[in-house]
Every structure is written in structure tokens, then in C-alpha cells.
């Protein structure tokens, strides 16, 4: 049992826990969505609209992530506008752009939004294939940008290694694979034969790499018996499912997401995949909650992109989430997903970053003053505490994952309230100052610093 003891001890040292609760003490921090009167702004404030360019998927299979993202920012904008807008005078106007147009078209659209529409702020983006292309353009155009997702480590490791205008608030992509892998280690540490099904682009490759390095360290007895690499937007997963089943795995791991995931799990049901092996995924419950049916298998490790699920933190421990979910449901007659919260909270982060310099020197703040406020900012949002590291402009919040469960309360599966796993984000990401690595800094940090459990 030495390997189990060592493994459990190491998980404990990382802070991997079931059902850890937040303290609702955030009085000294900006709080996303808290209704309170704005202080009277100092100096002259223009009354022209504050234009936000919001780009995400409004069409295609990824719209089950994109539409909730847009609605999250829309809700925040409506709440802020009800108080007169930023600094009580500049009402938010959102200009929509469809990410489904493709990377080249997205780059052209960002240029058009800034140069022709004169946007003040750019936000959104779902795909990891887009942020590395858009980030350098945003820097070149000098447009203040907060990416909600597009979480690839590559963005700040290589594409924009010294960001000024560009920020991102989703947990970094490597955390997704590591979180899922640690949930596997904690739950099924004796698994040996693992089959993988991942989308064949940067997100899937990143998830595969980071799951694999954690398995190498924590479950060295494992072997990869099958790999499936469906193209993004695939509707027929039968060949990948049958290949995985034929390899007789103990466990199938997947990072397929959005509408693709909905198609895959429904086809997996027909092939009996969930009866023939354990199943773990980085993004099962990341879609709009209503996109999943009661037929979704229970007891699978159901990732939410390491970010947020609307049932956690519970309202008894974290009222900011409870009131957010209530307001969102009242406005849109649905429940939010991690992208919803991911766009809602940065809008309030921007509000706080605008208000503070106005209180100090008056007038409408220059972008550099807003940027200085965003760097190192921490805000209390529905998901908990979100922190922006000043050195790399990357957002960090504690990671979350759990197990799918059907309940009488909702017409779709949720995270099993008794089995939600939380991990301090500092435990699963490369620390400040760690050298850039391949394929990511987090990968090399785990490879070089984590112990290996005895097989």
C-alpha cells in the first residue's frame, strides 16, 4: 500500500479536496454584480457610449458555449447601464462578432471593430485556436482586451510574451488537463489501460499532454491503449468510440467539448461505452446546462474547464453566486455556464479598474491607468476569487471538477454536490519566474518538480 499512501499524501499536499468551501469575506475587494450606488465621478466624463466588441461563437456546434458567454456580458452591461453606465455616464454598447467565421476572418473583424467602429474594449473568444492570432493584433491596435477563454498556454508563453493591452480571465489551459488527471488519480488510482479521445487541435493536444504527464508521475502503471483525434466540428464519433472500446480500456479520457461533446456522448450511449469503461472528461458540463439531457451518464468525471459550475459555490457559503444565478435565470430563463460567469465577472473588473483612477485624478482614465489597475487585481465573482497576475496578465481562480449526477431539481445533469473536487490553482500551474517550457511551462514544472508515485 506504499504507493497509495504516497499518492494520497501528495494529493493532500496539493490541496486536492472534496467539497472545500469558500469564505464569504470579500469586503475589501471589488465584487462582481453587487448593487450599490456609484460614487460621484470626478471631473468631466464623456457621455458617448462605451463600445465593447464581443466575439464568440453565435453559430455552429460551439454556440452552446458562445451564446452563454455573450449573455453573461450582456447581463453585466445591463446592470451597469441601469446605474448610468461606467462612471454613471458612459453606457455600454456591445457589438457582436461571430467567431465561427474562422481565424483569418476574426483577425480582419477585430481590425474593423477597432479602426472603423472605434471600439473601446474587446472581449470574448472561445477557441484556443484564435487567441494566439488575435492577441498580437490587439497589442498592435492598442485595444484593451480581456479574453474570456481561448485558454491556450501558448498565448502568453509565446504569442504575446510581454502583454500590455491583452489580459485573460479563464484558467490557463494546462490547468484543465491537470485538474482532470488529478481527479482520476484521486478516484481511480488503480486504472491501467487508458484510451483517449481528443479534438485534433491545440486544446485537445494540450489536454492530452498534461493528462499524460500527471499519469506518468502519479499513476506510472498506466499505458495508453488507444488514441482518437476527431476534427473539431465532427458529428460522427463512431470510429473513435469503437476504436477506444476495442482496446479494452479501464478508462476513457476525453476533452471533446461543446456541441461535439453532446454528439459524442449520445453516440457513446448507443455503443455502451460508459458501461464498458470508466469515463473522464475536461468539459462534459461546460456546455450550456440545458444542452445536456437526462440520458447523460452519471458518475463520470465531468469537467467544467477547471472554472465554474452554477451550483458551486453554494449560496449558503458564497451568496455572490446565488444572486448571480438568480438574476441570470430571471433574465434568460436558463442557467449559466462557465463562459457566462467568465464574461460577466471581467466586465465588473473593468468597471472597478475605471472607477479607481477616476477617484484619484478625475476625468476619464487613459488605457494605461486602467491597465495598471487590472494588473494584480483580485475580484470576488460568482466563481470565487479571480486574480490577475501582473507579470503575465493571466487570470487565476481555484480549479473545480466533479461527477455528473441527475437530480429532481433540474432537467439536466449537474455536479454531484457531495463529490465536488477543488484544487488551489497555485498547486497546478507553473509559479512566477519558472522558465518557458515545451510544450508548456506547467508541463516542464510538473515533469521536473513532482515526485513519482511507486508503481
Tab-separated table of C-alpha atoms in Angstrom:
chain	number	residue	atom	x	y	z
A	1	UNK	CA	0.000	0.000	0.000
A	2	UNK	CA	3.051	2.298	-0.053
A	3	UNK	CA	2.111	3.705	-3.451
A	4	UNK	CA	-1.399	4.605	-2.250
A	5	UNK	CA	-0.054	6.275	0.890
A	6	UNK	CA	2.478	8.277	-1.095
A	7	UNK	CA	-0.094	9.224	-3.675
A	8	UNK	CA	-2.658	10.311	-1.113
A	9	UNK	CA	-0.061	12.308	0.800
A	10	UNK	CA	0.980	14.148	-2.330
A	11	UNK	CA	-2.613	14.921	-3.294
A	12	UNK	CA	-3.099	16.269	0.205
A	13	UNK	CA	-0.027	18.474	-0.138
A	14	UNK	CA	-1.505	19.928	-3.345
A	15	UNK	CA	-4.724	20.749	-1.525
A	16	UNK	CA	-6.920	18.417	-3.601
A	17	UNK	CA	-10.099	18.250	-1.537
A	18	UNK	CA	-13.744	17.254	-1.880
A	19	UNK	CA	-16.270	19.983	-1.178
A	20	UNK	CA	-13.947	22.711	0.083
A	21	UNK	CA	-15.973	25.838	0.883
A	22	UNK	CA	-15.157	29.476	0.281
A	23	UNK	CA	-15.381	32.081	2.986
A	24	UNK	CA	-17.777	34.860	2.031
A	25	UNK	CA	-15.462	37.556	3.374
A	26	UNK	CA	-14.663	39.811	0.432
A	27	UNK	CA	-15.406	43.210	1.902
A	28	UNK	CA	-12.098	44.765	0.831
A	29	UNK	CA	-12.370	43.607	-2.781
A	30	UNK	CA	-14.401	44.682	-5.787
A	31	UNK	CA	-17.432	42.412	-6.010
A	32	UNK	CA	-18.967	41.467	-9.355
A	33	UNK	CA	-22.645	42.365	-9.565
A	34	UNK	CA	-23.130	43.808	-6.100
A	35	UNK	CA	-25.804	46.508	-6.273
A	36	UNK	CA	-24.530	49.698	-4.718
A	37	UNK	CA	-24.626	53.358	-5.596
A	38	UNK	CA	-21.616	54.576	-7.534
A	39	UNK	CA	-19.517	57.321	-6.029
A	40	UNK	CA	-19.983	60.597	-7.821
A	41	UNK	CA	-17.314	60.687	-10.538
A	42	UNK	CA	-14.683	63.401	-10.511
A	43	UNK	CA	-14.036	65.727	-13.423
A	44	UNK	CA	-15.502	65.736	-16.902
A	45	UNK	CA	-16.784	62.376	-18.125
A	46	UNK	CA	-17.837	61.969	-21.774
A	47	UNK	CA	-21.362	60.693	-22.330
A	48	UNK	CA	-20.529	58.834	-25.546
A	49	UNK	CA	-21.257	55.082	-25.488
A	50	UNK	CA	-18.505	52.762	-24.278
A	51	UNK	CA	-18.209	50.314	-27.165
A	52	UNK	CA	-17.346	46.678	-26.455
A	53	UNK	CA	-16.562	44.341	-29.334
A	54	UNK	CA	-17.722	40.894	-28.212
A	55	UNK	CA	-16.567	37.992	-30.393
A	56	UNK	CA	-17.656	34.435	-29.708
A	57	UNK	CA	-19.459	31.561	-31.420
A	58	UNK	CA	-23.009	32.537	-32.312
A	59	UNK	CA	-23.376	29.751	-34.904
A	60	UNK	CA	-22.098	26.186	-35.205
A	61	UNK	CA	-21.591	23.491	-32.589
A	62	UNK	CA	-19.611	25.827	-30.317
A	63	UNK	CA	-22.567	28.195	-29.909
A	64	UNK	CA	-23.582	26.201	-26.809
A	65	UNK	CA	-20.551	27.884	-25.235
A	66	UNK	CA	-20.597	31.164	-27.141
A	67	UNK	CA	-24.189	32.228	-26.598
A	68	UNK	CA	-23.956	31.905	-22.791
A	69	UNK	CA	-20.700	33.895	-22.890
A	70	UNK	CA	-22.391	36.762	-24.703
A	71	UNK	CA	-25.375	36.652	-22.351
A	72	UNK	CA	-23.042	36.912	-19.349
A	73	UNK	CA	-21.530	40.138	-20.646
A	74	UNK	CA	-24.944	41.407	-21.724
A	75	UNK	CA	-26.297	40.881	-18.203
A	76	UNK	CA	-23.371	42.773	-16.678
A	77	UNK	CA	-23.790	45.579	-19.208
A	78	UNK	CA	-27.493	45.877	-18.465
A	79	UNK	CA	-26.827	46.047	-14.727
A	80	UNK	CA	-24.109	48.673	-15.147
A	81	UNK	CA	-26.206	50.677	-17.619
A	82	UNK	CA	-29.084	50.696	-15.141
A	83	UNK	CA	-26.777	52.792	-12.935
A	84	UNK	CA	-25.985	55.150	-15.788
A	85	UNK	CA	-23.058	53.222	-17.282
A	86	UNK	CA	-19.359	53.431	-16.454
A	87	UNK	CA	-18.797	56.342	-14.063
A	88	UNK	CA	-22.524	56.959	-14.237
A	89	UNK	CA	-22.363	58.478	-17.725
A	90	UNK	CA	-20.936	56.115	-20.362
A	91	UNK	CA	-23.452	53.415	-21.188
A	92	UNK	CA	-22.131	50.164	-22.605
A	93	UNK	CA	-22.906	49.257	-26.205
A	94	UNK	CA	-21.987	45.732	-27.319
A	95	UNK	CA	-21.077	44.970	-30.933
A	96	UNK	CA	-21.338	41.247	-31.721
A	97	UNK	CA	-18.998	39.290	-33.997
A	98	UNK	CA	-19.239	35.586	-34.856
A	99	UNK	CA	-16.080	33.621	-34.049
A	100	UNK	CA	-17.351	30.827	-36.291
A	101	UNK	CA	-16.139	32.838	-39.302
A	102	UNK	CA	-12.633	31.388	-38.843
A	103	UNK	CA	-9.302	32.707	-37.607
A	104	UNK	CA	-8.360	34.824	-40.633
A	105	UNK	CA	-11.808	36.431	-40.758
A	106	UNK	CA	-11.682	37.012	-36.990
A	107	UNK	CA	-8.406	38.907	-37.292
A	108	UNK	CA	-9.912	41.112	-40.014
A	109	UNK	CA	-13.024	41.682	-37.923
A	110	UNK	CA	-11.002	42.755	-34.887
A	111	UNK	CA	-9.210	45.301	-37.065
A	112	UNK	CA	-12.530	46.544	-38.425
A	113	UNK	CA	-14.057	46.824	-34.962
A	114	UNK	CA	-11.171	48.950	-33.725
A	115	UNK	CA	-10.451	51.059	-36.814
A	116	UNK	CA	-13.974	51.546	-38.184
A	117	UNK	CA	-16.301	51.016	-35.220
A	118	UNK	CA	-13.856	52.631	-32.767
A	119	UNK	CA	-14.426	50.058	-30.010
A	120	UNK	CA	-13.037	50.935	-26.584
A	121	UNK	CA	-12.647	47.345	-25.418
A	122	UNK	CA	-12.501	43.861	-26.954
A	123	UNK	CA	-13.808	40.772	-25.173
A	124	UNK	CA	-14.879	37.183	-25.745
A	125	UNK	CA	-13.261	34.318	-27.721
A	126	UNK	CA	-13.893	30.649	-27.054
A	127	UNK	CA	-11.359	28.740	-29.152
A	128	UNK	CA	-7.713	28.229	-28.258
A	129	UNK	CA	-7.002	28.381	-31.968
A	130	UNK	CA	-7.974	32.072	-32.035
A	131	UNK	CA	-6.364	33.850	-29.087
A	132	UNK	CA	-2.759	33.367	-30.314
A	133	UNK	CA	-3.767	35.010	-33.613
A	134	UNK	CA	-5.850	37.801	-32.088
A	135	UNK	CA	-3.575	38.636	-29.152
A	136	UNK	CA	-0.719	40.140	-31.193
A	137	UNK	CA	-3.246	42.076	-33.308
A	138	UNK	CA	-4.888	43.520	-30.195
A	139	UNK	CA	-1.462	44.626	-28.957
A	140	UNK	CA	-0.666	46.163	-32.353
A	141	UNK	CA	-4.002	48.009	-32.433
A	142	UNK	CA	-3.578	49.081	-28.799
A	143	UNK	CA	-7.072	47.900	-27.939
A	144	UNK	CA	-7.691	46.958	-24.311
A	145	UNK	CA	-8.648	43.269	-24.399
A	146	UNK	CA	-9.823	40.643	-21.947
A	147	UNK	CA	-10.138	37.165	-23.413
A	148	UNK	CA	-12.835	35.184	-21.641
A	149	UNK	CA	-11.493	31.860	-22.879
A	150	UNK	CA	-9.198	30.688	-25.688
A	151	UNK	CA	-7.162	29.385	-22.798
A	152	UNK	CA	-4.034	28.028	-24.515
A	153	UNK	CA	-0.775	28.455	-22.589
A	154	UNK	CA	0.738	29.414	-25.955
A	155	UNK	CA	-0.910	32.861	-25.823
A	156	UNK	CA	1.299	34.294	-23.090
A	157	UNK	CA	4.140	31.788	-23.352
A	158	UNK	CA	4.890	32.669	-26.982
A	159	UNK	CA	2.322	34.669	-28.968
A	160	UNK	CA	2.241	37.644	-26.555
A	161	UNK	CA	5.109	37.021	-24.116
A	162	UNK	CA	5.111	40.609	-22.814
A	163	UNK	CA	1.449	41.651	-22.800
A	164	UNK	CA	0.365	45.214	-22.208
A	165	UNK	CA	-3.162	45.569	-23.597
A	166	UNK	CA	-4.161	41.895	-23.508
A	167	UNK	CA	-5.492	40.012	-20.460
A	168	UNK	CA	-7.265	36.682	-19.987
A	169	UNK	CA	-9.533	35.568	-17.151
A	170	UNK	CA	-10.200	31.871	-17.749
A	171	UNK	CA	-7.944	29.383	-16.030
A	172	UNK	CA	-4.956	28.563	-18.195
A	173	UNK	CA	-5.399	25.558	-20.474
A	174	UNK	CA	-2.809	23.341	-18.810
A	175	UNK	CA	-4.849	23.535	-15.592
A	176	UNK	CA	-7.697	21.811	-17.410
A	177	UNK	CA	-5.756	18.654	-18.166
A	178	UNK	CA	-4.015	18.628	-14.787
A	179	UNK	CA	-7.298	19.080	-12.894
A	180	UNK	CA	-8.936	16.209	-14.776
A	181	UNK	CA	-5.906	13.993	-14.301
A	182	UNK	CA	-5.784	14.636	-10.554
A	183	UNK	CA	-9.477	13.790	-10.280
A	184	UNK	CA	-8.664	10.471	-11.981
A	185	UNK	CA	-5.716	9.875	-9.652
A	186	UNK	CA	-7.877	10.502	-6.613
A	187	UNK	CA	-10.829	8.427	-7.829
A	188	UNK	CA	-9.481	5.530	-9.915
A	189	UNK	CA	-5.795	5.200	-8.934
A	190	UNK	CA	-5.621	1.518	-9.947
A	191	UNK	CA	-6.654	2.053	-13.584
A	192	UNK	CA	-4.072	0.766	-16.045
A	193	UNK	CA	-5.387	0.830	-19.612
A	194	UNK	CA	-6.354	4.304	-20.821
A	195	UNK	CA	-7.977	5.290	-24.124
A	196	UNK	CA	-8.027	8.919	-25.247
A	197	UNK	CA	-10.432	10.842	-27.496
A	198	UNK	CA	-9.462	14.486	-28.035
A	199	UNK	CA	-10.207	17.165	-30.641
A	200	UNK	CA	-7.376	17.404	-33.129
A	201	UNK	CA	-6.157	20.949	-32.477
A	202	UNK	CA	-4.352	22.916	-29.770
A	203	UNK	CA	-6.853	22.378	-26.941
A	204	UNK	CA	-7.038	18.613	-27.397
A	205	UNK	CA	-3.279	18.247	-27.758
A	206	UNK	CA	-2.708	20.341	-24.631
A	207	UNK	CA	-5.225	18.315	-22.602
A	208	UNK	CA	-3.617	15.052	-23.773
A	209	UNK	CA	-0.096	16.265	-22.871
A	210	UNK	CA	-0.999	17.388	-19.359
A	211	UNK	CA	-3.138	14.385	-18.508
A	212	UNK	CA	-0.280	12.212	-19.721
A	213	UNK	CA	2.423	13.909	-17.606
A	214	UNK	CA	0.310	13.676	-14.435
A	215	UNK	CA	-0.386	9.995	-15.170
A	216	UNK	CA	3.347	9.435	-15.648
A	217	UNK	CA	4.017	10.898	-12.210
A	218	UNK	CA	1.040	9.720	-10.167
A	219	UNK	CA	-0.078	6.503	-11.918
A	220	UNK	CA	3.070	5.170	-13.593
A	221	UNK	CA	1.433	1.774	-14.109
A	222	UNK	CA	-0.853	3.214	-16.800
A	223	UNK	CA	-0.473	2.663	-20.533
A	224	UNK	CA	-2.185	4.404	-23.424
A	225	UNK	CA	-4.027	1.743	-25.405
A	226	UNK	CA	-5.868	3.950	-27.900
A	227	UNK	CA	-5.815	7.494	-29.280
A	228	UNK	CA	-8.655	9.124	-31.212
A	229	UNK	CA	-8.261	12.571	-32.767
A	230	UNK	CA	-11.578	13.757	-34.253
A	231	UNK	CA	-11.528	17.027	-36.134
A	232	UNK	CA	-13.172	19.997	-34.412
A	233	UNK	CA	-16.796	20.106	-35.556
A	234	UNK	CA	-17.047	16.343	-36.060
A	235	UNK	CA	-20.587	14.979	-35.908
A	236	UNK	CA	-19.813	11.247	-36.290
A	237	UNK	CA	-17.662	9.830	-33.498
A	238	UNK	CA	-18.432	6.171	-34.159
A	239	UNK	CA	-14.963	5.242	-35.427
A	240	UNK	CA	-13.266	6.864	-32.443
A	241	UNK	CA	-15.673	5.278	-29.969
A	242	UNK	CA	-15.382	1.785	-31.422
A	243	UNK	CA	-11.594	2.079	-31.575
A	244	UNK	CA	-11.493	3.052	-27.905
A	245	UNK	CA	-13.837	0.230	-26.869
A	246	UNK	CA	-11.877	-2.320	-28.918
A	247	UNK	CA	-8.727	-1.508	-26.937
A	248	UNK	CA	-10.479	-2.806	-23.776
A	249	UNK	CA	-9.622	0.213	-21.612
A	250	UNK	CA	-10.213	0.628	-17.913
A	251	UNK	CA	-10.778	4.320	-18.557
A	252	UNK	CA	-11.665	6.590	-21.476
A	253	UNK	CA	-10.500	10.208	-21.208
A	254	UNK	CA	-11.797	12.986	-23.449
A	255	UNK	CA	-11.517	16.741	-23.955
A	256	UNK	CA	-14.172	16.941	-26.684
A	257	UNK	CA	-16.347	19.962	-25.918
A	258	UNK	CA	-19.437	21.952	-26.855
A	259	UNK	CA	-21.879	20.538	-29.359
A	260	UNK	CA	-19.243	17.989	-30.361
A	261	UNK	CA	-19.349	16.551	-26.843
A	262	UNK	CA	-23.144	16.328	-26.904
A	263	UNK	CA	-22.939	14.340	-30.149
A	264	UNK	CA	-20.164	12.106	-28.778
A	265	UNK	CA	-21.832	11.170	-25.503
A	266	UNK	CA	-25.110	10.335	-27.221
A	267	UNK	CA	-23.275	8.082	-29.696
A	268	UNK	CA	-21.266	6.607	-26.810
A	269	UNK	CA	-24.539	5.578	-25.174
A	270	UNK	CA	-25.524	3.600	-28.259
A	271	UNK	CA	-22.230	1.710	-28.218
A	272	UNK	CA	-22.365	1.025	-24.473
A	273	UNK	CA	-19.102	2.904	-23.935
A	274	UNK	CA	-19.992	4.074	-20.430
A	275	UNK	CA	-20.777	0.529	-19.261
A	276	UNK	CA	-17.530	-0.842	-20.662
A	277	UNK	CA	-15.104	1.643	-19.086
A	278	UNK	CA	-14.821	4.478	-16.630
A	279	UNK	CA	-15.070	7.892	-18.262
A	280	UNK	CA	-13.436	11.245	-17.508
A	281	UNK	CA	-13.685	14.500	-19.391
A	282	UNK	CA	-12.349	18.018	-19.123
A	283	UNK	CA	-15.554	19.659	-20.370
A	284	UNK	CA	-18.627	17.439	-20.023
A	285	UNK	CA	-20.563	20.045	-18.036
A	286	UNK	CA	-19.020	23.045	-19.763
A	287	UNK	CA	-21.810	23.445	-22.297
A	288	UNK	CA	-24.953	25.435	-21.600
A	289	UNK	CA	-26.534	23.239	-18.885
A	290	UNK	CA	-29.762	22.728	-20.844
A	291	UNK	CA	-27.791	21.280	-23.789
A	292	UNK	CA	-27.362	18.003	-21.891
A	293	UNK	CA	-30.173	15.525	-21.388
A	294	UNK	CA	-31.154	13.208	-18.573
A	295	UNK	CA	-29.629	10.449	-20.686
A	296	UNK	CA	-26.152	11.754	-19.883
A	297	UNK	CA	-24.274	9.061	-17.941
A	298	UNK	CA	-23.975	9.515	-14.194
A	299	UNK	CA	-20.790	9.114	-12.197
A	300	UNK	CA	-18.385	10.225	-14.907
A	301	UNK	CA	-15.720	12.787	-14.063
A	302	UNK	CA	-17.400	15.812	-15.560
A	303	UNK	CA	-15.085	18.755	-16.106
A	304	UNK	CA	-16.119	22.384	-16.364
A	305	UNK	CA	-12.873	23.692	-17.862
A	306	UNK	CA	-11.473	23.948	-14.298
A	307	UNK	CA	-13.512	27.129	-13.911
A	308	UNK	CA	-17.125	27.232	-12.698
A	309	UNK	CA	-20.420	25.394	-12.405
A	310	UNK	CA	-23.548	27.289	-11.446
A	311	UNK	CA	-24.240	25.015	-8.453
A	312	UNK	CA	-20.886	25.801	-6.813
A	313	UNK	CA	-20.034	27.605	-4.605
A	314	UNK	CA	-23.341	27.099	-2.802
A	315	UNK	CA	-25.395	30.115	-1.831
A	316	UNK	CA	-25.113	29.303	1.855
A	317	UNK	CA	-21.338	29.798	1.628
A	318	UNK	CA	-20.987	32.269	-1.257
A	319	UNK	CA	-24.058	34.475	-1.806
A	320	UNK	CA	-22.478	36.221	-4.808
A	321	UNK	CA	-23.044	33.056	-6.825
A	322	UNK	CA	-26.599	32.531	-5.621
A	323	UNK	CA	-27.718	36.040	-6.565
A	324	UNK	CA	-25.892	35.862	-9.921
A	325	UNK	CA	-27.615	32.603	-10.873
A	326	UNK	CA	-30.991	34.023	-9.846
A	327	UNK	CA	-30.528	37.199	-11.880
A	328	UNK	CA	-29.301	35.302	-14.920
A	329	UNK	CA	-32.140	32.790	-14.774
A	330	UNK	CA	-34.701	35.564	-14.397
A	331	UNK	CA	-33.280	37.394	-17.421
A	332	UNK	CA	-32.737	34.464	-19.809
A	333	UNK	CA	-34.852	31.580	-18.407
A	334	UNK	CA	-31.805	29.301	-18.328
A	335	UNK	CA	-28.832	28.600	-16.101
A	336	UNK	CA	-25.321	29.973	-16.669
A	337	UNK	CA	-22.245	28.001	-17.641
A	338	UNK	CA	-18.571	28.770	-17.035
A	339	UNK	CA	-18.440	31.044	-20.092
A	340	UNK	CA	-21.339	33.097	-18.733
A	341	UNK	CA	-19.536	33.786	-15.481
A	342	UNK	CA	-16.304	34.195	-17.441
A	343	UNK	CA	-17.691	37.193	-19.350
A	344	UNK	CA	-19.776	38.632	-16.529
A	345	UNK	CA	-17.003	39.000	-13.956
A	346	UNK	CA	-14.406	40.709	-16.221
A	347	UNK	CA	-16.976	43.355	-17.126
A	348	UNK	CA	-17.179	44.279	-13.452
A	349	UNK	CA	-13.410	44.000	-13.190
A	350	UNK	CA	-13.198	46.606	-15.955
A	351	UNK	CA	-15.722	48.772	-14.094
A	352	UNK	CA	-13.553	48.719	-10.953
A	353	UNK	CA	-10.408	49.445	-12.991
A	354	UNK	CA	-12.096	52.529	-14.493
A	355	UNK	CA	-13.512	53.820	-11.225
A	356	UNK	CA	-10.334	53.773	-9.154
A	357	UNK	CA	-8.168	56.122	-11.278
A	358	UNK	CA	-11.134	58.455	-11.674
A	359	UNK	CA	-11.363	58.659	-7.892
A	360	UNK	CA	-7.663	59.510	-7.734
A	361	UNK	CA	-7.199	62.066	-10.506
A	362	UNK	CA	-10.632	62.641	-12.063
A	363	UNK	CA	-11.794	62.511	-15.662
A	364	UNK	CA	-11.969	59.501	-17.930
A	365	UNK	CA	-8.852	57.376	-17.313
A	366	UNK	CA	-6.354	56.622	-20.061
A	367	UNK	CA	-5.954	52.954	-21.022
A	368	UNK	CA	-2.588	52.783	-19.249
A	369	UNK	CA	-4.244	53.796	-15.976
A	370	UNK	CA	-6.912	51.102	-16.411
A	371	UNK	CA	-4.225	48.542	-17.255
A	372	UNK	CA	-2.310	49.467	-14.103
A	373	UNK	CA	-5.452	48.779	-12.073
A	374	UNK	CA	-6.107	45.427	-13.770
A	375	UNK	CA	-2.576	44.198	-13.140
A	376	UNK	CA	-2.624	42.414	-9.796
A	377	UNK	CA	-6.356	42.960	-9.279
A	378	UNK	CA	-8.426	40.469	-7.329
A	379	UNK	CA	-12.217	40.445	-7.539
A	380	UNK	CA	-14.899	38.378	-5.825
A	381	UNK	CA	-17.148	36.918	-8.515
A	382	UNK	CA	-19.719	34.142	-8.712
A	383	UNK	CA	-16.960	31.523	-9.151
A	384	UNK	CA	-14.989	32.771	-6.162
A	385	UNK	CA	-11.860	34.896	-6.167
A	386	UNK	CA	-10.323	35.814	-9.532
A	387	UNK	CA	-6.767	37.164	-9.529
A	388	UNK	CA	-4.854	38.712	-12.438
A	389	UNK	CA	-1.140	38.059	-12.188
A	390	UNK	CA	0.688	41.274	-13.099
A	391	UNK	CA	3.642	39.611	-14.823
A	392	UNK	CA	1.682	37.679	-17.454
A	393	UNK	CA	-1.857	39.176	-17.368
A	394	UNK	CA	-3.282	35.684	-16.824
A	395	UNK	CA	-6.292	35.168	-14.588
A	396	UNK	CA	-6.256	32.517	-11.873
A	397	UNK	CA	-9.029	31.019	-9.760
A	398	UNK	CA	-9.132	27.760	-7.858
A	399	UNK	CA	-9.864	24.782	-10.091
A	400	UNK	CA	-13.108	22.835	-9.956
A	401	UNK	CA	-14.248	19.426	-11.205
A	402	UNK	CA	-16.704	16.750	-10.103
A	403	UNK	CA	-19.030	13.920	-11.079
A	404	UNK	CA	-22.195	14.026	-13.170
A	405	UNK	CA	-25.443	13.389	-11.336
A	406	UNK	CA	-29.137	13.623	-12.210
A	407	UNK	CA	-31.396	15.210	-9.606
A	408	UNK	CA	-35.090	16.053	-9.361
A	409	UNK	CA	-34.288	19.761	-9.176
A	410	UNK	CA	-33.002	20.187	-12.731
A	411	UNK	CA	-33.914	18.644	-16.107
A	412	UNK	CA	-30.234	18.049	-16.862
A	413	UNK	CA	-27.233	16.597	-15.003
A	414	UNK	CA	-25.274	18.717	-12.546
A	415	UNK	CA	-22.153	18.212	-10.469
A	416	UNK	CA	-22.832	15.805	-7.618
A	417	UNK	CA	-22.911	18.195	-4.615
A	418	UNK	CA	-21.291	15.598	-2.375
A	419	UNK	CA	-18.342	14.919	-4.692
A	420	UNK	CA	-17.124	18.287	-5.982
A	421	UNK	CA	-13.319	18.415	-6.126
A	422	UNK	CA	-11.455	21.701	-5.666
A	423	UNK	CA	-7.753	22.380	-6.143
A	424	UNK	CA	-5.833	25.596	-5.325
A	425	UNK	CA	-4.743	26.951	-8.695
A	426	UNK	CA	-1.235	27.696	-7.381
A	427	UNK	CA	-0.738	23.937	-6.900
A	428	UNK	CA	-1.217	23.075	-10.586
A	429	UNK	CA	0.366	25.928	-12.524
A	430	UNK	CA	3.992	26.887	-13.011
A	431	UNK	CA	4.962	29.593	-10.494
A	432	UNK	CA	6.127	33.085	-11.437
A	433	UNK	CA	9.672	33.048	-12.756
A	434	UNK	CA	9.564	29.462	-13.980
A	435	UNK	CA	11.294	29.348	-17.396
A	436	UNK	CA	9.232	28.923	-20.548
A	437	UNK	CA	8.977	25.253	-21.441
A	438	UNK	CA	7.817	22.802	-24.083
A	439	UNK	CA	5.033	22.049	-24.642
A	440	UNK	CA	4.198	24.423	-21.751
A	441	UNK	CA	5.857	25.815	-18.652
A	442	UNK	CA	3.435	23.904	-16.437
A	443	UNK	CA	4.347	20.652	-18.196
A	444	UNK	CA	8.075	21.085	-17.548
A	445	UNK	CA	7.395	22.260	-13.980
A	446	UNK	CA	5.418	19.076	-13.232
A	447	UNK	CA	7.977	16.921	-15.002
A	448	UNK	CA	10.902	18.384	-13.072
A	449	UNK	CA	9.423	19.009	-9.614
A	450	UNK	CA	6.645	16.477	-8.916
A	451	UNK	CA	7.618	13.158	-7.311
A	452	UNK	CA	6.751	9.838	-8.896
A	453	UNK	CA	4.430	7.511	-7.023
A	454	UNK	CA	5.665	3.962	-6.583
A	455	UNK	CA	4.069	1.590	-9.075
